[in-house]
Coordinates of C-alpha atoms in Angstrom, one line a residue:
M1 CA -0.1 0.1 0.1
S2 CA 1.3 3.5 -1.0
L3 CA 2.4 5.9 1.8
T4 CA 1.5 8.9 -0.4
P5 CA -2.0 10.2 0.3
T6 CA -4.4 10.0 -2.8
R7 CA -6.2 13.0 -1.6
D8 CA -6.6 15.4 1.3
Y9 CA -8.3 13.0 3.8
L10 CA -9.5 15.9 6.2
N11 CA -11.6 17.4 3.4
A12 CA -13.0 14.5 1.7
T13 CA -15.9 13.6 4.0
S14 CA -19.4 14.9 4.2
L15 CA -22.0 15.7 6.9
K16 CA -24.0 12.9 6.2
S17 CA -21.4 10.1 6.4
E18 CA -20.4 11.8 9.9
M19 CA -23.9 11.5 11.0
A20 CA -24.5 8.0 9.9
A21 CA -21.4 6.8 12.0
F22 CA -23.6 7.7 15.0
S23 CA -26.4 5.7 13.9
S24 CA -27.0 2.0 14.2
P25 CA -27.6 -0.6 11.2
A26 CA -31.2 -2.0 10.8
A27 CA -29.9 -5.5 11.5
N28 CA -26.8 -6.6 13.5
P29 CA -25.2 -10.1 13.0
E30 CA -25.7 -12.7 15.7
L31 CA -23.3 -12.1 18.4
S32 CA -21.3 -15.2 19.6
P33 CA -19.6 -15.4 22.8
I34 CA -16.3 -13.8 23.4
P35 CA -13.6 -16.3 23.0
K36 CA -11.8 -17.1 26.3
V37 CA -8.1 -18.1 27.0
G38 CA -7.9 -21.9 26.2
D39 CA -10.8 -21.8 23.7
H40 CA -10.1 -22.8 19.9
F41 CA -10.5 -19.7 17.6
P42 CA -13.7 -18.8 15.9
E43 CA -13.7 -20.5 12.4
S44 CA -14.2 -18.4 9.4
D45 CA -13.4 -18.3 5.7
Q46 CA -12.5 -14.4 6.2
L47 CA -9.4 -15.3 8.2
P48 CA -7.5 -17.9 6.1
Q49 CA -4.2 -17.0 8.0
L50 CA -5.9 -18.9 11.1
Q51 CA -6.4 -21.9 8.9
S52 CA -2.8 -22.6 8.2
L53 CA -1.2 -21.9 11.7
N54 CA 0.7 -25.3 11.9
N55 CA 2.0 -24.9 8.5
S56 CA 3.2 -21.2 9.0
N57 CA 4.6 -22.0 12.6
R58 CA 3.5 -18.1 13.2
P59 CA 1.3 -17.3 16.0
V60 CA -1.4 -14.8 15.0
I61 CA -2.1 -11.1 17.1
I62 CA -5.6 -9.8 15.9
T63 CA -7.2 -6.6 16.6
F64 CA -10.7 -5.5 15.7
L65 CA -10.6 -1.6 15.5
R66 CA -13.4 0.5 16.6
H67 CA -13.6 2.7 13.4
C68 CA -11.3 4.4 10.8
G69 CA -11.2 8.0 12.0
C70 CA -11.1 7.3 15.7
P71 CA -8.2 8.7 17.5
F72 CA -8.0 5.9 19.8
A73 CA -8.1 3.4 16.8
E74 CA -5.4 5.3 15.2
K75 CA -3.2 4.9 18.5
A76 CA -3.8 1.2 18.8
F77 CA -3.0 0.8 15.2
Q78 CA 0.3 2.7 15.5
S79 CA 1.4 0.4 18.4
F80 CA 0.1 -2.5 16.5
R81 CA 2.1 -1.7 13.4
S82 CA 5.1 -1.0 15.3
L83 CA 5.3 -4.5 17.1
S84 CA 4.7 -6.1 13.8
D85 CA 7.8 -4.2 12.4
A86 CA 9.7 -5.7 15.2
H87 CA 8.3 -9.1 15.3
P88 CA 8.3 -10.8 11.8
D89 CA 7.9 -14.3 13.5
T90 CA 4.4 -13.2 14.2
T91 CA 1.4 -12.6 12.1
F92 CA -0.4 -9.4 12.8
I93 CA -3.8 -9.0 11.4
A94 CA -6.3 -5.8 11.9
V95 CA -9.6 -5.9 11.3
S96 CA -11.8 -2.9 10.1
H97 CA -15.5 -2.5 9.6
S98 CA -15.1 0.5 7.3
N99 CA -15.3 0.0 3.7
Q100 CA -12.3 -0.8 1.6
E101 CA -11.6 2.4 -0.1
D102 CA -11.9 4.3 3.5
T103 CA -9.9 1.8 5.3
E104 CA -6.9 1.9 2.9
E105 CA -7.3 5.7 2.6
W106 CA -7.2 5.8 6.6
V107 CA -4.3 3.6 6.9
V108 CA -2.3 5.7 4.5
S109 CA -3.1 9.0 6.6
V110 CA -2.0 7.2 9.8
G111 CA 1.4 6.2 8.1
G112 CA 0.8 2.9 6.3
T113 CA 0.3 -0.9 7.0
G114 CA 4.0 -1.8 8.0
D115 CA 3.8 -5.6 8.3
V116 CA 0.3 -5.6 9.4
E117 CA -2.2 -7.5 7.4
I118 CA -5.8 -5.9 6.6
V119 CA -9.0 -7.5 6.8
I120 CA -12.1 -5.8 5.6
D121 CA -15.6 -6.8 7.5
P122 CA -18.2 -4.2 6.7
E123 CA -20.9 -6.5 7.6
R124 CA -19.4 -7.1 11.0
T125 CA -19.6 -10.6 10.8
L126 CA -16.1 -11.4 12.0
Y127 CA -16.6 -9.1 14.9
A128 CA -19.7 -10.8 16.0
K129 CA -17.9 -14.3 15.7
W130 CA -15.4 -12.9 18.3
G131 CA -18.1 -11.6 20.4
L132 CA -17.6 -7.9 19.5
G133 CA -20.8 -6.0 19.4
F134 CA -21.8 -2.1 20.2
S135 CA -21.0 -0.5 23.3
S136 CA -23.1 2.2 25.3
Y137 CA -23.2 5.9 24.6
W138 CA -21.2 6.6 28.0
A139 CA -18.5 4.3 27.1
N140 CA -17.9 6.0 23.7
M141 CA -19.2 9.8 24.5
G142 CA -18.8 10.2 28.2
P143 CA -16.9 13.0 29.8
M144 CA -13.8 10.8 30.6
T145 CA -13.8 9.5 27.0
L146 CA -13.9 13.0 25.5
W147 CA -11.2 14.4 27.8
K148 CA -9.0 11.6 26.8
A149 CA -9.5 12.3 23.4
L150 CA -8.5 15.9 23.9
K151 CA -5.3 14.8 26.0
L152 CA -4.4 12.4 23.2
G153 CA -4.4 15.3 20.7
S154 CA -2.5 17.7 22.8
D155 CA 0.0 15.0 24.0
E156 CA 0.6 13.1 20.8
L157 CA -1.1 15.1 18.1
I158 CA -3.5 12.4 17.3
Y159 CA -7.0 13.8 16.7
N160 CA -10.2 12.7 15.4
R161 CA -10.4 12.1 11.6
P162 CA -13.5 12.0 9.6
T163 CA -15.6 8.9 10.0
K164 CA -16.5 8.2 6.2
S165 CA -18.0 4.8 7.0
G166 CA -18.4 2.5 10.2
Y167 CA -19.8 3.0 13.5
R168 CA -18.7 4.8 16.4
W169 CA -20.3 2.4 18.8
Q170 CA -18.3 -0.6 17.8
T171 CA -16.5 -2.1 20.6
A172 CA -12.8 -2.7 20.0
G173 CA -11.2 -6.2 21.1
S174 CA -7.7 -8.2 20.5
F175 CA -6.6 -11.8 20.6
A176 CA -3.4 -13.7 20.5
V177 CA -3.9 -17.3 18.9
D178 CA -1.0 -19.8 19.2
V179 CA 0.1 -22.2 16.3
D180 CA -2.3 -24.9 17.7
G181 CA -5.4 -22.6 17.2
T182 CA -5.7 -21.9 20.8
V183 CA -6.9 -18.6 22.1
K184 CA -3.8 -17.4 24.3
W185 CA -4.8 -14.0 25.2
A186 CA -8.0 -12.0 24.9
Y187 CA -8.7 -8.3 25.7
V188 CA -12.1 -6.5 25.0
S189 CA -12.1 -2.8 25.6
G190 CA -14.2 -1.4 28.1
N191 CA -14.6 2.0 26.5
A192 CA -13.3 3.9 23.4
P193 CA -10.0 5.1 25.1
D194 CA -9.2 1.5 26.5
I195 CA -6.4 0.3 24.1
A196 CA -4.9 -3.1 24.5
K197 CA -1.3 -3.7 25.6
F198 CA -0.2 -6.0 22.6
E199 CA 2.9 -6.7 24.3
D200 CA 0.9 -8.9 26.7
G201 CA -0.4 -10.9 23.6
L202 CA 3.0 -11.4 22.3
K203 CA 4.1 -12.9 25.8
A204 CA 1.3 -15.3 25.9
V205 CA 2.3 -16.9 22.5
G206 CA 5.9 -16.9 23.6
K207 CA 7.1 -13.8 21.6
G208 CA 7.4 -11.4 24.5
K209 CA 11.0 -10.1 23.6
K210 CA 11.4 -7.3 21.3
R211 CA 14.1 -7.1 18.7
R212 CA 15.8 -3.7 18.7
V213 CA 15.1 -1.7 15.8
R214 CA 17.6 0.6 14.7
K215 CA 15.2 3.6 13.7
S216 CA 11.5 3.9 14.1
Q217 CA 9.7 2.9 11.3
D218 CA 6.6 4.8 12.6
A219 CA 8.6 8.0 13.0
R220 CA 9.9 7.4 9.1
R221 CA 6.5 6.9 7.8
S222 CA 5.3 9.9 9.4
Q223 CA 7.9 12.0 7.8
E224 CA 7.3 10.5 4.5
V225 CA 3.6 11.3 4.7
R226 CA 4.3 14.8 6.0
K227 CA 7.0 15.6 3.4
S228 CA 4.6 14.3 0.5
Q229 CA 1.9 16.7 1.8
E230 CA 4.5 19.6 2.0
V231 CA 5.3 19.1 -1.4
R232 CA 1.8 18.8 -2.4
K233 CA 1.0 22.0 -0.8
S234 CA 4.0 23.8 -2.4
Q235 CA 3.0 22.6 -5.7
E236 CA -0.4 23.9 -5.0
V237 CA 0.9 27.3 -4.0
K238 CA 3.2 27.5 -7.1
E239 CA 0.3 26.6 -9.5
G240 CA -1.7 29.2 -7.8
S241 CA 0.8 32.0 -8.1
E242 CA 1.2 30.9 -11.8
V243 CA -2.4 31.2 -12.4
K244 CA -2.7 34.3 -10.7
E245 CA 0.3 35.9 -12.4
S246 CA -0.9 34.6 -15.9
Q247 CA -4.5 36.2 -15.2
E248 CA -2.7 39.8 -14.3
V249 CA -0.6 39.4 -17.3
K250 CA -3.7 38.8 -19.3
E251 CA -5.7 41.8 -17.7
G252 CA -3.0 44.0 -18.3
Q253 CA -2.7 43.2 -21.7
E254 CA -6.6 43.7 -22.1
V255 CA -6.4 47.3 -20.4
K256 CA -3.6 48.1 -23.0
E257 CA -5.4 47.1 -25.7
N258 CA -8.6 48.9 -24.6
L259 CA -6.7 52.1 -24.2
E260 CA -5.1 51.8 -27.5
A261 CA -8.6 51.2 -29.1
A262 CA -9.9 54.4 -27.2
K263 CA -7.1 56.6 -28.3
R264 CA -7.5 55.4 -32.0
Q265 CA -11.2 56.1 -31.7
S266 CA -10.5 59.6 -30.3
Q267 CA -8.1 60.3 -33.2
E268 CA -10.6 59.2 -35.8
E269 CA -13.3 61.5 -34.1
V270 CA -11.0 64.3 -34.0
H271 CA -9.7 63.8 -37.9
A272 CA -13.5 63.3 -38.9
S273 CA -14.7 66.9 -37.2
S274 CA -11.6 69.0 -38.8
P275 CA -12.7 71.7 -41.6
S276 CA -10.6 69.8 -44.2
N277 CA -12.8 67.0 -44.0
A278 CA -16.0 68.4 -43.8
A279 CA -18.6 68.0 -46.5
F280 CA -19.8 70.8 -48.6
T281 CA -23.1 71.2 -50.5
V282 CA -23.2 73.7 -53.4

């Protein structure tokens, strides 16, 4: 997935989609119990990575995001991606219930996928299989949640982004599945700011020690995105200046031509009214 934003994400949404994120669907998929530690993972064709655990010999850490645009989902995804870069011996899967296009655009806007595999589940059937339904208004919009959202923005410059698809009420959850298909760690967020500690999931499948990474890939991705945005903004300013300059030249030329035309007309009128050109009738 490219790290270059395809368009200005912050200006590409509508009030209608924002309001839709606060609604609830007409029908919800049937909710299964949340998998407990020791359970076999919920079977689904949407997660073929879990069907070949023995062959890959790689445990899986899977996180179900709240919705694309949520600042807490962004914070969680950044942490998740950072661990995926440091643990190539583990499969990291992030599930989104926003649609394909909006998810891809959001992922680009927050720095790219890294080594995380993205699974799209707009019908939320996977969420339901793993026991993740909707949470309460208080858990998502309570004063503590709003205060933590403001603090996340002031401390880490992670702010709410437009929610172009998906639901703000969706509960987040994360799980670790060992190579034998056993759930070794499960964490369901109690409210929007409640972000799982993915390191605990890695420890549960015996992958707790992080490799040292020479340079933060998250920081590098952020720099690439920021540089791309600055270049694009500079180009827009340059193009705007060129258009303005061209318009000024054109307007100046038109003024000059109008003055010359007025001058010629005045000369013709003076010439026509002179005695030498008067018509006499005898």
